[in-house]
């Protein structure tokens, strides 16, 4: 998939650049589950994690948790104000 490719199933602006399958592969390789991301983000609803990964939502807590856990930013399609932050 090229850098300009979009997620045709996403409904949110930045979420359209998210790579859900790469995020899920990354999580699987680290034996992380959505509940782990929800816990790290401090949220109770795993559905928010799922929607954010798939690009249907842009929950900043979830995106920050994924980023802090080491998920490559190029997979996340981050909003401009979250890009490059450490």
GROMACS .gro file of C-alpha atoms in nm:
model
   86
    1UNK     CA    1   0.000   0.000   0.000
    2UNK     CA    2   0.145   0.336  -0.094
    3UNK     CA    3   0.185   0.625   0.147
    4UNK     CA    4  -0.102   0.806  -0.028
    5UNK     CA    5  -0.339   0.510   0.004
    6UNK     CA    6  -0.651   0.554   0.210
    7UNK     CA    7  -0.864   0.323   0.417
    8UNK     CA    8  -1.188   0.305   0.215
    9UNK     CA    9  -1.382   0.182   0.518
   10UNK     CA   10  -1.291   0.472   0.746
   11UNK     CA   11  -1.529   0.758   0.794
   12UNK     CA   12  -1.310   1.012   0.973
   13UNK     CA   13  -1.065   1.251   0.806
   14UNK     CA   14  -0.737   1.130   0.959
   15UNK     CA   15  -0.877   0.781   1.005
   16UNK     CA   16  -0.883   0.743   0.628
   17UNK     CA   17  -0.503   0.726   0.636
   18UNK     CA   18  -0.499   0.468   0.915
   19UNK     CA   19  -0.371   0.117   0.834
   20UNK     CA   20  -0.591  -0.110   1.049
   21UNK     CA   21  -0.449  -0.439   0.925
   22UNK     CA   22  -0.092  -0.326   0.990
   23UNK     CA   23  -0.189  -0.203   1.338
   24UNK     CA   24  -0.353  -0.538   1.415
   25UNK     CA   25  -0.048  -0.728   1.283
   26UNK     CA   26   0.175  -0.509   1.499
   27UNK     CA   27  -0.046  -0.577   1.804
   28UNK     CA   28  -0.052  -0.951   1.732
   29UNK     CA   29   0.328  -0.966   1.706
   30UNK     CA   30   0.349  -0.810   2.055
   31UNK     CA   31   0.063  -1.020   2.195
   32UNK     CA   32  -0.140  -0.706   2.265
   33UNK     CA   33  -0.518  -0.714   2.265
   34UNK     CA   34  -0.769  -0.432   2.240
   35UNK     CA   35  -0.834  -0.462   2.615
   36UNK     CA   36  -0.462  -0.390   2.674
   37UNK     CA   37  -0.484  -0.076   2.461
   38UNK     CA   38  -0.805   0.031   2.641
   39UNK     CA   39  -0.636  -0.019   2.978
   40UNK     CA   40  -0.328   0.181   2.872
   41UNK     CA   41  -0.555   0.457   2.737
   42UNK     CA   42  -0.760   0.462   3.057
   43UNK     CA   43  -1.092   0.390   2.886
   44UNK     CA   44  -1.345   0.116   2.959
   45UNK     CA   45  -1.501   0.057   2.617
   46UNK     CA   46  -1.302  -0.170   2.387
   47UNK     CA   47  -1.539  -0.063   2.109
   48UNK     CA   48  -1.367   0.278   2.106
   49UNK     CA   49  -1.032   0.104   2.055
   50UNK     CA   50  -1.178  -0.102   1.770
   51UNK     CA   51  -1.337   0.200   1.600
   52UNK     CA   52  -1.017   0.401   1.635
   53UNK     CA   53  -0.799   0.123   1.492
   54UNK     CA   54  -1.036   0.080   1.197
   55UNK     CA   55  -1.048   0.456   1.131
   56UNK     CA   56  -1.411   0.514   1.228
   57UNK     CA   57  -1.303   0.730   1.524
   58UNK     CA   58  -1.004   0.941   1.623
   59UNK     CA   59  -0.990   0.884   1.996
   60UNK     CA   60  -0.675   1.067   2.105
   61UNK     CA   61  -0.630   0.855   2.417
   62UNK     CA   62  -0.626   0.538   2.206
   63UNK     CA   63  -0.393   0.690   1.947
   64UNK     CA   64  -0.160   0.813   2.222
   65UNK     CA   65  -0.159   0.470   2.389
   66UNK     CA   66  -0.075   0.296   2.060
   67UNK     CA   67   0.199   0.549   1.993
   68UNK     CA   68   0.345   0.512   2.345
   69UNK     CA   69   0.345   0.134   2.309
   70UNK     CA   70   0.558   0.172   1.997
   71UNK     CA   71   0.312   0.140   1.710
   72UNK     CA   72   0.469   0.305   1.404
   73UNK     CA   73   0.313   0.646   1.339
   74UNK     CA   74   0.286   0.569   0.968
   75UNK     CA   75   0.022   0.306   1.055
   76UNK     CA   76  -0.185   0.542   1.272
   77UNK     CA   77  -0.282   0.828   1.039
   78UNK     CA   78  -0.244   1.074   1.326
   79UNK     CA   79  -0.399   1.421   1.330
   80UNK     CA   80  -0.140   1.686   1.240
   81UNK     CA   81  -0.106   1.812   1.598
   82UNK     CA   82  -0.013   1.460   1.719
   83UNK     CA   83   0.249   1.384   1.455
   84UNK     CA   84   0.611   1.369   1.566
   85UNK     CA   85   0.531   1.421   1.937
   86UNK     CA   86   0.725   1.208   2.182
   0.00000   0.00000   0.00000
